[in-house]
């Protein structure tokens, strides 16, 4: 005959499977990726000894200031992420824990993901060039633009590429720089019509930008709330939804004339 357990005994026994589960999870790989602020690159300058933007066929101007594209770094699809890694990232402002499938499509190898990101970067560069030349009304001119950015994939540098091309060709249109001599960073995809699209990891990208000296950050308008959530001190957010809006905002910031939008 089985004797009845007291409540303390029952609680103690029920805790055993839970403790075992936590202990197992602490060592088992979990389906998450951990991201952190990545590198930034000034598209008006050089990256690893090579100019990011090269324009031939027409005169270009010498620029001052910086336009920094920003990145995040995430653990790879094959990286083992433990419970300890997740808990550590969950409570840190310079880390973000995300479902692995939201970062890397399931079923794809590391090589396939790298190939996909490279293709997306190439499409982004083509769209950035198209949008910039169309904005300047110079789409029909014999202008060749070459964009090079080593070890960076994906489409999120599109906006900064377009602004860099515009700055090198015409600046603010009044003899000055779009940057006004500032260190300006940002992120955002772009299409050939100049529409700016949302990207991932904005809160981490603002931290990368401020770390590397930026004082202004161009953010896709729909991601203002995320950017504000962990905004570093000394970094001003400017929301943008189009290339024209971004150019107008930078000119207003430089000249002090007109309004500069804020989140």
Coordinates of C-alpha atoms in Angstrom, one line a residue:
X1 CA 0.0 0.0 0.0
X2 CA 1.4 3.5 -1.0
X3 CA 1.5 6.0 1.8
X4 CA 0.3 9.6 1.1
X5 CA 3.1 12.2 0.6
X6 CA 3.1 15.3 2.7
X7 CA 2.9 18.7 0.7
X8 CA 6.6 19.5 1.4
X9 CA 7.6 16.0 0.1
X10 CA 5.5 16.4 -3.0
X11 CA 6.9 19.8 -3.8
X12 CA 10.4 18.5 -3.3
X13 CA 9.8 15.6 -5.7
X14 CA 8.2 17.8 -8.3
X15 CA 11.2 20.1 -8.2
X16 CA 13.5 17.2 -9.3
X17 CA 12.4 17.1 -13.0
X18 CA 12.4 21.0 -13.2
X19 CA 16.0 21.1 -11.8
X20 CA 17.0 18.4 -14.2
X21 CA 15.5 20.3 -17.1
X22 CA 17.3 23.5 -16.2
X23 CA 20.5 21.7 -15.7
X24 CA 20.1 20.0 -19.1
X25 CA 19.2 23.3 -20.8
X26 CA 22.3 24.8 -19.4
X27 CA 24.4 22.5 -21.4
X28 CA 22.2 21.8 -24.5
X29 CA 22.4 24.1 -27.6
X30 CA 19.3 26.3 -28.0
X31 CA 17.7 27.7 -31.2
X32 CA 18.8 31.3 -30.7
X33 CA 21.4 33.7 -32.0
X34 CA 23.1 36.4 -29.9
X35 CA 23.8 39.7 -31.7
X36 CA 25.9 42.6 -30.7
X37 CA 27.1 45.9 -32.2
X38 CA 29.3 45.3 -35.3
X39 CA 31.7 47.4 -37.3
X40 CA 31.0 50.7 -39.0
X41 CA 32.5 52.0 -42.2
X42 CA 32.7 55.6 -43.6
X43 CA 31.3 55.2 -47.1
X44 CA 33.0 58.5 -48.1
X45 CA 36.4 57.1 -47.3
X46 CA 38.3 53.8 -47.5
X47 CA 37.6 50.4 -46.1
X48 CA 40.6 48.1 -45.6
X49 CA 42.6 50.3 -47.9
X50 CA 40.1 50.5 -50.8
X51 CA 37.7 53.4 -51.5
X52 CA 34.2 52.4 -50.7
X53 CA 32.7 54.6 -53.5
X54 CA 34.5 55.2 -56.8
X55 CA 32.9 57.4 -59.4
X56 CA 34.3 57.7 -63.0
X57 CA 33.1 59.6 -66.1
X58 CA 32.4 62.9 -64.3
X59 CA 34.2 65.2 -61.9
X60 CA 33.8 64.4 -58.2
X61 CA 34.2 66.7 -55.2
X62 CA 36.4 66.4 -52.1
X63 CA 34.2 65.7 -49.1
X64 CA 34.5 66.5 -45.4
X65 CA 32.8 64.7 -42.5
X66 CA 31.7 61.0 -42.5
X67 CA 28.7 58.9 -43.5
X68 CA 29.0 55.7 -41.5
X69 CA 27.0 52.6 -42.4
X70 CA 26.5 50.3 -39.4
X71 CA 26.3 46.6 -38.8
X72 CA 25.5 44.0 -36.2
X73 CA 27.4 40.7 -35.6
X74 CA 25.4 37.6 -34.8
X75 CA 26.5 34.2 -33.8
X76 CA 26.5 31.9 -36.8
X77 CA 23.9 29.3 -37.7
X78 CA 26.1 26.5 -36.5
X79 CA 27.3 28.2 -33.3
X80 CA 26.3 26.5 -30.1
X81 CA 24.2 28.9 -27.9
X82 CA 23.6 27.8 -24.4
X83 CA 21.2 28.8 -21.7
X84 CA 23.9 30.8 -20.1
X85 CA 24.5 32.7 -23.3
X86 CA 20.8 33.5 -23.6
X87 CA 20.5 34.7 -20.0
X88 CA 23.6 36.8 -20.3
X89 CA 22.4 38.4 -23.6
X90 CA 18.9 38.9 -22.3
X91 CA 19.9 41.3 -19.5
X92 CA 22.6 43.3 -21.4
X93 CA 21.8 46.4 -23.4
X94 CA 24.7 45.7 -25.8
X95 CA 23.4 42.2 -26.7
X96 CA 20.2 41.0 -28.3
X97 CA 18.8 37.4 -28.2
X98 CA 16.8 36.4 -31.3
X99 CA 15.3 33.2 -32.6
X100 CA 17.9 31.7 -34.9
X101 CA 15.3 31.3 -37.7
X102 CA 14.6 35.1 -37.7
X103 CA 18.3 35.7 -38.4
X104 CA 19.1 32.7 -40.6
X105 CA 16.5 30.9 -42.7
X106 CA 16.2 27.3 -41.5
X107 CA 17.7 24.6 -43.7
X108 CA 20.4 26.8 -45.2
X109 CA 24.1 26.2 -44.7
X110 CA 26.6 28.9 -43.7
X111 CA 27.9 29.0 -47.3
X112 CA 24.3 29.4 -48.7
X113 CA 23.7 32.3 -46.2
X114 CA 26.9 34.0 -47.1
X115 CA 26.0 33.7 -50.8
X116 CA 22.5 35.1 -50.2
X117 CA 23.9 38.1 -48.2
X118 CA 26.4 38.8 -50.9
X119 CA 23.6 38.8 -53.5
X120 CA 21.5 41.1 -51.4
X121 CA 24.5 43.5 -51.0
X122 CA 24.9 43.6 -54.8
X123 CA 21.2 44.4 -55.3
X124 CA 21.4 47.1 -52.7
X125 CA 24.4 48.7 -54.3
X126 CA 22.7 48.8 -57.7
X127 CA 19.5 50.3 -56.2
X128 CA 21.5 52.8 -54.2
X129 CA 23.3 54.0 -57.4
X130 CA 20.0 54.2 -59.3
X131 CA 18.3 56.1 -56.6
X132 CA 21.1 58.6 -56.1
X133 CA 21.5 59.4 -59.8
X134 CA 17.7 59.7 -60.2
X135 CA 17.6 62.1 -57.2
X136 CA 20.2 64.3 -58.9
X137 CA 18.5 64.1 -62.3
X138 CA 21.6 62.5 -63.8
X139 CA 20.4 59.0 -64.6
X140 CA 21.0 59.5 -68.3
X141 CA 24.6 60.6 -67.9
X142 CA 27.6 58.3 -68.5
X143 CA 28.4 57.9 -64.9
X144 CA 30.0 54.7 -63.5
X145 CA 29.7 54.1 -59.8
X146 CA 31.6 51.2 -58.1
X147 CA 30.9 50.3 -54.5
X148 CA 33.2 48.1 -52.5
X149 CA 32.7 47.1 -48.9
X150 CA 34.6 44.0 -47.8
X151 CA 33.2 41.4 -45.4
X152 CA 29.7 43.0 -45.2
X153 CA 26.6 41.5 -46.6
X154 CA 22.9 42.3 -46.8
X155 CA 20.9 45.3 -48.0
X156 CA 21.0 47.6 -45.0
X157 CA 23.7 50.0 -46.2
X158 CA 21.6 51.1 -49.2
X159 CA 20.6 54.5 -47.8
X160 CA 24.2 55.4 -46.8
X161 CA 25.6 54.4 -50.2
X162 CA 23.1 56.7 -51.9
X163 CA 23.9 59.6 -49.7
X164 CA 27.6 59.0 -50.3
X165 CA 27.2 59.1 -54.0
X166 CA 25.2 62.3 -53.8
X167 CA 27.8 63.9 -51.5
X168 CA 30.6 63.0 -53.8
X169 CA 28.8 64.3 -56.9
X170 CA 27.0 67.5 -55.7
X171 CA 27.2 67.7 -51.9
X172 CA 24.4 69.9 -50.6
X173 CA 24.0 71.5 -54.0
X174 CA 25.3 74.8 -52.6
X175 CA 29.0 74.0 -52.5
X176 CA 28.9 72.4 -49.1
X177 CA 28.9 68.8 -47.7
X178 CA 25.8 66.9 -46.9
X179 CA 27.4 66.0 -43.6
X180 CA 28.2 69.6 -42.6
X181 CA 31.5 68.2 -41.5
X182 CA 29.8 65.9 -38.9
X183 CA 30.2 62.2 -38.3
X184 CA 26.8 60.9 -39.4
X185 CA 25.8 57.3 -39.2
X186 CA 22.7 55.4 -40.2
X187 CA 21.0 52.4 -41.7
X188 CA 18.2 51.5 -44.0
X189 CA 17.5 49.7 -47.2
X190 CA 16.7 51.6 -50.4
X191 CA 15.0 50.8 -53.7
X192 CA 15.5 52.4 -57.1
X193 CA 12.8 54.9 -56.4
X194 CA 14.5 56.2 -53.2
X195 CA 12.2 54.6 -50.7
X196 CA 13.9 53.7 -47.4
X197 CA 13.0 50.4 -45.8
X198 CA 13.4 48.9 -42.3
X199 CA 16.3 46.8 -41.2
X200 CA 17.1 44.7 -38.1
X201 CA 19.1 45.4 -35.0
X202 CA 18.7 49.2 -35.0
X203 CA 19.2 49.5 -31.2
X204 CA 22.6 47.7 -31.6
X205 CA 23.5 49.8 -34.6
X206 CA 23.0 53.0 -32.7
X207 CA 25.5 51.8 -30.1
X208 CA 28.1 50.9 -32.8
X209 CA 27.6 54.4 -34.3
X210 CA 28.1 56.3 -31.1
X211 CA 31.1 54.1 -30.2
X212 CA 32.7 55.2 -33.5
X213 CA 32.1 58.9 -33.0
X214 CA 28.8 59.6 -34.7
X215 CA 26.6 62.3 -33.3
X216 CA 23.6 61.9 -35.7
X217 CA 21.9 58.7 -36.7
X218 CA 19.5 58.3 -39.7
X219 CA 16.9 55.6 -38.9
X220 CA 14.1 54.2 -40.9
X221 CA 11.0 56.0 -39.7
X222 CA 9.1 52.8 -38.7
X223 CA 12.0 51.8 -36.4
X224 CA 12.1 55.0 -34.3
X225 CA 10.8 53.2 -31.2
X226 CA 13.4 50.5 -31.3
X227 CA 16.2 53.0 -31.9
X228 CA 15.0 55.1 -28.9
X229 CA 14.9 52.0 -26.6
X230 CA 18.7 51.9 -26.0
X231 CA 19.7 55.2 -27.5
X232 CA 23.3 56.2 -26.4
X233 CA 23.8 59.6 -24.9
X234 CA 25.0 62.2 -27.4
X235 CA 23.4 60.6 -30.5
X236 CA 20.6 62.4 -32.3
X237 CA 18.0 60.4 -34.2
X238 CA 16.6 61.6 -37.5
X239 CA 13.8 59.4 -39.0
X240 CA 13.7 59.0 -42.8
X241 CA 11.4 57.3 -45.2
X242 CA 12.8 58.5 -48.5
X243 CA 16.2 59.5 -49.9
X244 CA 14.9 63.0 -50.6
X245 CA 13.7 63.3 -47.0
X246 CA 17.1 62.2 -45.8
X247 CA 18.9 64.7 -48.0
X248 CA 16.5 67.5 -47.0
X249 CA 17.0 66.7 -43.3
X250 CA 20.8 66.8 -43.6
X251 CA 20.8 70.1 -45.5
X252 CA 18.4 71.6 -42.8
X253 CA 20.8 70.3 -40.1
X254 CA 23.8 71.8 -41.9
X255 CA 22.3 75.2 -42.7
X256 CA 20.1 75.6 -39.7
X257 CA 17.2 76.5 -42.1
X258 CA 14.1 74.4 -42.2
X259 CA 12.9 71.7 -39.8
X260 CA 14.8 68.6 -38.9
X261 CA 12.4 65.7 -38.0
X262 CA 12.9 63.7 -34.8
X263 CA 11.5 60.4 -33.5

